[in-house]
PDB file of C-alpha atoms in Angstrom:
ATOM      1  CA  GLN A   1      20.221 -24.044 -62.696  1.00 82.00           C
ATOM      2  CA  VAL A   2      17.897 -22.311 -60.159  1.00 91.00           C
ATOM      3  CA  GLN A   3      19.610 -20.024 -57.761  1.00 95.00           C
ATOM      4  CA  LEU A   4      17.238 -19.490 -54.609  1.00 97.00           C
ATOM      5  CA  VAL A   5      18.088 -16.478 -51.679  1.00 98.00           C
ATOM      6  CA  GLU A   6      16.115 -16.154 -48.605  1.00 98.00           C
ATOM      7  CA  SER A   7      16.131 -13.117 -46.354  1.00 98.00           C
ATOM      8  CA  GLY A   8      14.236 -11.592 -43.964  1.00 98.00           C
ATOM      9  CA  GLY A   9      15.150 -13.781 -41.025  1.00 98.00           C
ATOM     10  CA  GLY A  10      15.764 -12.376 -37.550  1.00 98.00           C
ATOM     11  CA  LEU A  11      14.987 -11.965 -33.856  1.00 98.00           C
ATOM     12  CA  VAL A  12      11.353 -11.371 -32.875  1.00 98.00           C
ATOM     13  CA  GLN A  13       9.431 -11.638 -29.583  1.00 98.00           C
ATOM     14  CA  ALA A  14       6.594 -14.104 -29.223  1.00 98.00           C
ATOM     15  CA  GLY A  15       3.297 -13.020 -30.379  1.00 98.00           C
ATOM     16  CA  GLY A  16       5.720 -11.148 -33.124  1.00 98.00           C
ATOM     17  CA  SER A  17       5.498 -11.205 -36.980  1.00 98.00           C
ATOM     18  CA  LEU A  18       8.317 -11.442 -39.523  1.00 98.00           C
ATOM     19  CA  ARG A  19       8.232 -11.873 -43.189  1.00 98.00           C
ATOM     20  CA  LEU A  20      10.556 -13.712 -45.160  1.00 98.00           C
ATOM     21  CA  SER A  21      11.631 -13.776 -48.890  1.00 98.00           C
ATOM     22  CA  CYS A  22      12.938 -15.927 -51.425  1.00 98.00           C
ATOM     23  CA  ALA A  23      14.007 -14.519 -54.638  1.00 97.00           C
ATOM     24  CA  ALA A  24      14.756 -16.779 -57.798  1.00 95.00           C
ATOM     25  CA  SER A  25      16.889 -16.525 -60.621  1.00 94.00           C
ATOM     26  CA  GLY A  26      18.508 -18.627 -63.371  1.00 88.00           C
ATOM     27  CA  GLY A  27      15.242 -20.514 -64.710  1.00 83.00           C
ATOM     28  CA  SER A  28      11.716 -20.107 -65.397  1.00 86.00           C
ATOM     29  CA  PHE A  29      10.182 -19.130 -61.957  1.00 87.00           C
ATOM     30  CA  SER A  30       6.483 -19.551 -62.976  1.00 87.00           C
ATOM     31  CA  ASN A  31       6.964 -22.837 -63.932  1.00 90.00           C
ATOM     32  CA  TYR A  32       8.099 -23.732 -60.388  1.00 94.00           C
ATOM     33  CA  HIS A  33       6.528 -25.068 -57.275  1.00 95.00           C
ATOM     34  CA  VAL A  34       7.948 -23.324 -54.149  1.00 96.00           C
ATOM     35  CA  GLY A  35       7.910 -24.632 -50.523  1.00 97.00           C
ATOM     36  CA  TRP A  36       9.386 -23.565 -47.130  1.00 98.00           C
ATOM     37  CA  PHE A  37      10.886 -26.113 -44.898  1.00 98.00           C
ATOM     38  CA  ARG A  38      12.648 -25.950 -41.543  1.00 98.00           C
ATOM     39  CA  PRO A  39      14.063 -28.647 -38.790  1.00 96.00           C
ATOM     40  CA  ALA A  40      12.187 -30.378 -36.465  1.00 92.00           C
ATOM     41  CA  PRO A  41      12.444 -33.252 -34.302  1.00 89.00           C
ATOM     42  CA  GLY A  42      13.239 -36.100 -36.311  1.00 89.00           C
ATOM     43  CA  THR A  43      13.693 -34.538 -39.605  1.00 92.00           C
ATOM     44  CA  ASP A  44      16.224 -31.685 -40.998  1.00 91.00           C
ATOM     45  CA  ARG A  45      13.463 -30.657 -43.379  1.00 95.00           C
ATOM     46  CA  GLU A  46       9.867 -30.412 -41.694  1.00 97.00           C
ATOM     47  CA  PHE A  47       7.472 -28.870 -44.312  1.00 97.00           C
ATOM     48  CA  VAL A  48       5.791 -25.665 -43.759  1.00 98.00           C
ATOM     49  CA  ALA A  49       4.130 -24.266 -46.292  1.00 98.00           C
ATOM     50  CA  ALA A  50       3.975 -24.407 -50.264  1.00 97.00           C
ATOM     51  CA  ILE A  51       2.743 -22.411 -53.365  1.00 96.00           C
ATOM     52  CA  THR A  52       1.785 -23.711 -56.610  1.00 94.00           C
ATOM     53  CA  TYR A  53       3.575 -22.448 -59.912  1.00 92.00           C
ATOM     54  CA  SER A  54       0.446 -20.326 -60.717  1.00 89.00           C
ATOM     55  CA  GLY A  55      -0.225 -19.210 -56.848  1.00 91.00           C
ATOM     56  CA  HIS A  56      -3.763 -20.390 -57.015  1.00 91.00           C
ATOM     57  CA  LYS A  57      -3.120 -23.047 -54.326  1.00 94.00           C
ATOM     58  CA  THR A  58      -1.677 -22.820 -51.056  1.00 96.00           C
ATOM     59  CA  TYR A  59      -0.889 -25.650 -48.525  1.00 97.00           C
ATOM     60  CA  TYR A  60       0.251 -25.587 -44.860  1.00 97.00           C
ATOM     61  CA  ALA A  61       1.240 -27.641 -42.114  1.00 97.00           C
ATOM     62  CA  ASP A  62      -0.912 -27.889 -39.358  1.00 97.00           C
ATOM     63  CA  SER A  63       1.492 -26.300 -36.911  1.00 97.00           C
ATOM     64  CA  VAL A  64       1.537 -22.978 -38.725  1.00 98.00           C
ATOM     65  CA  LYS A  65      -2.008 -22.921 -40.299  1.00 98.00           C
ATOM     66  CA  GLY A  66      -3.790 -19.596 -39.686  1.00 98.00           C
ATOM     67  CA  ARG A  67      -0.685 -17.991 -38.561  1.00 98.00           C
ATOM     68  CA  PHE A  68       1.513 -18.118 -41.708  1.00 98.00           C
ATOM     69  CA  THR A  69       0.747 -17.053 -45.154  1.00 98.00           C
ATOM     70  CA  ILE A  70       2.692 -18.290 -48.242  1.00 98.00           C
ATOM     71  CA  SER A  71       2.344 -15.933 -51.344  1.00 98.00           C
ATOM     72  CA  ARG A  72       4.376 -15.366 -54.601  1.00 96.00           C
ATOM     73  CA  ASP A  73       4.850 -12.716 -57.266  1.00 95.00           C
ATOM     74  CA  ASN A  74       5.673 -14.386 -60.394  1.00 93.00           C
ATOM     75  CA  THR A  75       6.728 -10.918 -62.151  1.00 93.00           C
ATOM     76  CA  LYS A  76       9.109 -10.287 -59.551  1.00 95.00           C
ATOM     77  CA  ASN A  77      10.390 -14.048 -58.989  1.00 95.00           C
ATOM     78  CA  MET A  78       9.842 -13.522 -55.449  1.00 96.00           C
ATOM     79  CA  VAL A  79       8.036 -15.874 -52.820  1.00 97.00           C
ATOM     80  CA  TYR A  80       7.020 -14.638 -49.239  1.00 98.00           C
ATOM     81  CA  LEU A  81       6.174 -16.132 -46.347  1.00 98.00           C
ATOM     82  CA  GLN A  82       4.443 -13.852 -43.817  1.00 98.00           C
ATOM     83  CA  MET A  83       4.649 -15.082 -40.063  1.00 98.00           C
ATOM     84  CA  THR A  84       2.375 -13.680 -37.626  1.00 98.00           C
ATOM     85  CA  ASN A  85       1.689 -14.868 -34.166  1.00 98.00           C
ATOM     86  CA  LEU A  86       5.395 -16.312 -33.850  1.00 98.00           C
ATOM     87  CA  LYS A  87       5.907 -18.789 -31.102  1.00 98.00           C
ATOM     88  CA  PRO A  88       9.248 -19.875 -29.501  1.00 98.00           C
ATOM     89  CA  GLU A  89       9.054 -23.133 -31.128  1.00 96.00           C
ATOM     90  CA  ASP A  90       9.112 -21.703 -34.874  1.00 97.00           C
ATOM     91  CA  THR A  91      12.735 -20.602 -33.971  1.00 97.00           C
ATOM     92  CA  ALA A  92      14.465 -22.511 -36.975  1.00 97.00           C
ATOM     93  CA  VAL A  93      16.498 -21.907 -40.170  1.00 98.00           C
ATOM     94  CA  TYR A  94      13.837 -21.264 -42.503  1.00 98.00           C
ATOM     95  CA  TYR A  95      14.711 -22.952 -46.191  1.00 98.00           C
ATOM     96  CA  CYS A  96      13.016 -22.109 -49.527  1.00 98.00           C
ATOM     97  CA  ALA A  97      13.107 -24.685 -52.113  1.00 97.00           C
ATOM     98  CA  ALA A  98      11.487 -25.056 -55.876  1.00 96.00           C
ATOM     99  CA  GLU A  99      10.338 -28.232 -57.650  1.00 95.00           C
ATOM    100  CA  PHE A 100       9.278 -28.736 -61.241  1.00 91.00           C
ATOM    101  CA  ASP A 101       6.659 -31.409 -61.642  1.00 84.00           C
ATOM    102  CA  LYS A 102       5.427 -32.448 -65.452  1.00 79.00           C
ATOM    103  CA  LEU A 103       2.108 -33.486 -64.290  1.00 82.00           C
ATOM    104  CA  GLY A 104       1.491 -30.422 -61.985  1.00 83.00           C
ATOM    105  CA  ARG A 105       1.874 -32.270 -58.595  1.00 89.00           C
ATOM    106  CA  LEU A 106       2.949 -30.410 -55.467  1.00 91.00           C
ATOM    107  CA  HIS A 107       5.020 -32.542 -52.792  1.00 93.00           C
ATOM    108  CA  PHE A 108       5.420 -31.942 -49.064  1.00 94.00           C
ATOM    109  CA  ASP A 109       8.470 -34.118 -48.951  1.00 95.00           C
ATOM    110  CA  ALA A 110      11.453 -32.337 -48.907  1.00 95.00           C
ATOM    111  CA  SER A 111      13.707 -34.905 -51.057  1.00 95.00           C
ATOM    112  CA  GLU A 112      11.170 -33.915 -54.066  1.00 95.00           C
ATOM    113  CA  TYR A 113      12.551 -30.595 -54.174  1.00 96.00           C
ATOM    114  CA  GLU A 114      15.804 -29.894 -56.578  1.00 94.00           C
ATOM    115  CA  TYR A 115      16.581 -26.335 -55.794  1.00 96.00           C
ATOM    116  CA  TRP A 116      17.390 -24.906 -52.302  1.00 97.00           C
ATOM    117  CA  GLY A 117      18.203 -21.630 -50.756  1.00 98.00           C
ATOM    118  CA  GLN A 118      20.981 -21.707 -47.968  1.00 97.00           C
ATOM    119  CA  GLY A 119      18.424 -20.576 -45.351  1.00 98.00           C
ATOM    120  CA  THR A 120      17.610 -17.647 -43.269  1.00 98.00           C
ATOM    121  CA  GLN A 121      17.383 -17.750 -39.488  1.00 98.00           C
ATOM    122  CA  VAL A 122      14.272 -16.910 -37.504  1.00 98.00           C
ATOM    123  CA  THR A 123      14.725 -16.718 -33.748  1.00 98.00           C
ATOM    124  CA  VAL A 124      11.580 -16.417 -31.319  1.00 98.00           C
ATOM    125  CA  SER A 125      12.259 -15.103 -28.135  1.00 98.00           C
ATOM    126  CA  SER A 126       9.740 -16.067 -25.275  1.00 94.00           C
TER     127      SER A 126
END
């Protein structure tokens, strides 16, 4: 079992920045892809960003591309989501999630992720 704990959420003004952290324990973290998700219209888990187990490849939803940066430090079992130029529509509970795929595939569908954190609230004021 892999445990994930998010932190770093809070209240920020539009145009500001925030850095979310996801701390992992209980598994071989370097073998897992990690994604960030948030609720959105029509879904309770919209894809935001993801990073491969090696950290060599990153992926972003169009809505956050150019504003958010995902990174990881496998020596510390940590994944980060650096959010800049935040907008009120970014307000949501953000979840980190981990998956293992034997073929090395990274997925964008929340249903493919096995382990989830409890979420951290991000509120962007206008």
